[in-house]
Amino acid sequence: MGYLGDAMDQRQACHEPAAGEISLCTDQLCLSYGSKQALEGVSLEIKPRAVTAIIGPSGSGKSSFLCCLNRLTDLTAGSAVSGQVKVGSTEIYGTQRHDPVQLRRQVGMVFQRANPFPFSIWKNLALPLRHHGVRDKQQLRQRIESALQRVGLWDEVSDRLNTPAGALSGGQQQRLCIARALVLEPSILLMDEPCSALDPISTQRIERLILELKERYTIVIVTHDLAQARRIADHVALFWSFEGKGRLIEYGPAPQIFHHPTHELTGAYLAGHI
Amino acid sequence: MVSDRLLHSLLALFAALAAGLLLLVVGFIAQEALGLLQQLGVGAFLFHGEWQPYAGRFGLLPMLLTSLLLMLGAVAIATPLAVVGAACINFYLGRHSAILARRLVEIAAGIPSVVYGLWGLTLLVPLLAAIKQPGASLLAGMMVLALMILPTIVVVVDAGLRALPTHYRENAEALAIRRSGFVFAIALPAVRGSVITGATLAAARAIGETMVVMMVTGNLVQLPGSLFDPVRALTANIALEMAYAMDEHRSALYVSSLFLLLFAVALVLTNQLLLGWRGRHG
Ligand SMILES: Nc1ncnc2c1ncn2[C@@H]1O[C@H](COP(=O)(O)OP(=O)(O)O)[C@@H](O)[C@H]1O
Ligand SMILES: [Mg+2]
């Protein structure tokens, strides 16, 4: 199965998803902010229940790409997307306006800076649940506990759920944000440099967590840390900026990218020459 | 640093000066009021309804109640409107309209109260009179005061909303929470402190306001039986009678001032209490 839907001669990159999987795939995805084009012709098929790392120099459109996958680009005035993004069987930028709320419940996101809302730990998790119709106290409690368990935070905070989330350490806050994304039970998790503001111990903690989470979730993680990509990625996509336009230049299984890159830029980038 | 220390002492000097002046004012009022207060007892002022200065009856209850009701009514009307207004400015208006709206609110906050009073007198009072005579009433006072304090609350809440980190919005969107959900479930609860502070500041303005209430409430000393009754506020009473009051009458007006001062203190304490409570449980 080809990794790169080679755009020129092969129009469709998105295969039919296997039963029970929510697939994620882009085809000829272009994004521009006003007159500035940030992404050009990105076609790739994300493998389910695996960690896909997106690497590349800064400004190569990694974050922009991630924002296309849950339509967070809608927030930026003047942004325009062309090409396809398919989540499951839905084309999310399709002609009939697709409701982003449904999409974002399926595709969770974690940002670079841990940014819990300025409320208690409990309320940070209860808020999205309540907003999406979970009112039953018992059910709230159970889902909050399971989300906190999943990120390994339950034992650390179960006795102070009502204290402000801002009082947690940076690493704990980031895990809380992951829990907040998981509490809605998405099937895909997008992470934009989730460890770049954290100390090594917290980073290690989150990397372990990511490896656990990939049993159940499809994870796309942007990282500028190549060592991290080596540690956790099953698949790696390298983005590069050509005259300001971000493009995907190589995509494949991690061992192949790290040991036998085909693109000369990949080799140079991984060796630290660029 | 020498300049640092100089600045420090200058600031300390000004702070002491301000505190001293305030103490002077309070001391003066207390001195004028205490004699009568001791002679008649607090109860004679607080628990009696008759204000007949020439007969030596100085019951402040109707006017105290009026002032309190005017303040509560104005804050109750203005706060929700101001919160919605500030939310609109921040999250629903375009960039240019938001700037325009902010300037308008600032201007409105600076309009002298007598202008609001004039508006109330010529527009609102006749309108209310059409519903129930005489028009000049508790309700008219509440409404004009609400209008007067509205911009103050908007300014404070708006500042709170603007200080919110922009990434809260992205986080909310990523959690499939749309704008309205974000505004009402995240942004406004996050600035509850600003709402409390804005409402308290506004309450202080409302309780101390004299001109507006003198112009639109009818100035009849009586316990308000309904919203349409003409009433007299504590502040209006002082302004109306100070010019010719003498001896005990004059002292009684100072006692009124003392009560107004206590209101101000109570407001500050309430604010602290609410903010502190929020800090522990918010
Ligand atoms: N909101 C925006 N408006 C305009 N240009 C943007 C915006 N966000 C990103 N860009 C531009 O798009 C390009 C890609 O940015 P980004 O996706 O953040 O790259 P990366 O995450 O790889 O560092 C950059 O040149 C950046 O300046
Ligand atoms: Mg980025």
XYZ file of C-alpha atoms and ligand atoms in Angstrom, chain A residues 33 36 38 57-64 76, ligand 1:
39
model
C -4.070 32.297 4.954
C -0.156 33.360 1.855
C 0.840 27.581 3.910
C 11.503 22.644 10.402
C 9.370 25.351 11.935
C 7.200 27.172 9.482
C 6.804 24.090 7.320
C 3.073 23.972 8.022
C 2.917 21.178 10.597
C 0.531 22.984 12.935
C -1.476 24.242 9.986
C -8.742 31.924 11.341
N -3.051 32.444 11.376
C -2.096 32.603 10.429
N -2.165 33.639 9.579
C -1.214 33.788 8.621
N -0.173 32.978 8.453
C -0.050 31.933 9.274
C -1.008 31.685 10.321
N -0.624 30.569 10.971
C 0.508 30.142 10.380
N 0.855 30.954 9.359
C 2.000 30.784 8.466
O 1.914 29.516 7.858
C 3.176 28.892 7.821
C 3.127 27.566 8.524
O 2.955 27.792 9.892
P 2.777 26.616 10.932
O 1.728 25.708 10.455
O 2.580 27.229 12.256
O 4.185 25.886 10.854
P 4.886 24.910 11.900
O 3.863 24.440 12.857
O 5.449 23.830 11.051
O 5.962 25.684 12.553
C 4.163 29.852 8.450
O 4.819 30.543 7.417
C 3.308 30.787 9.240
O 3.862 32.077 9.267
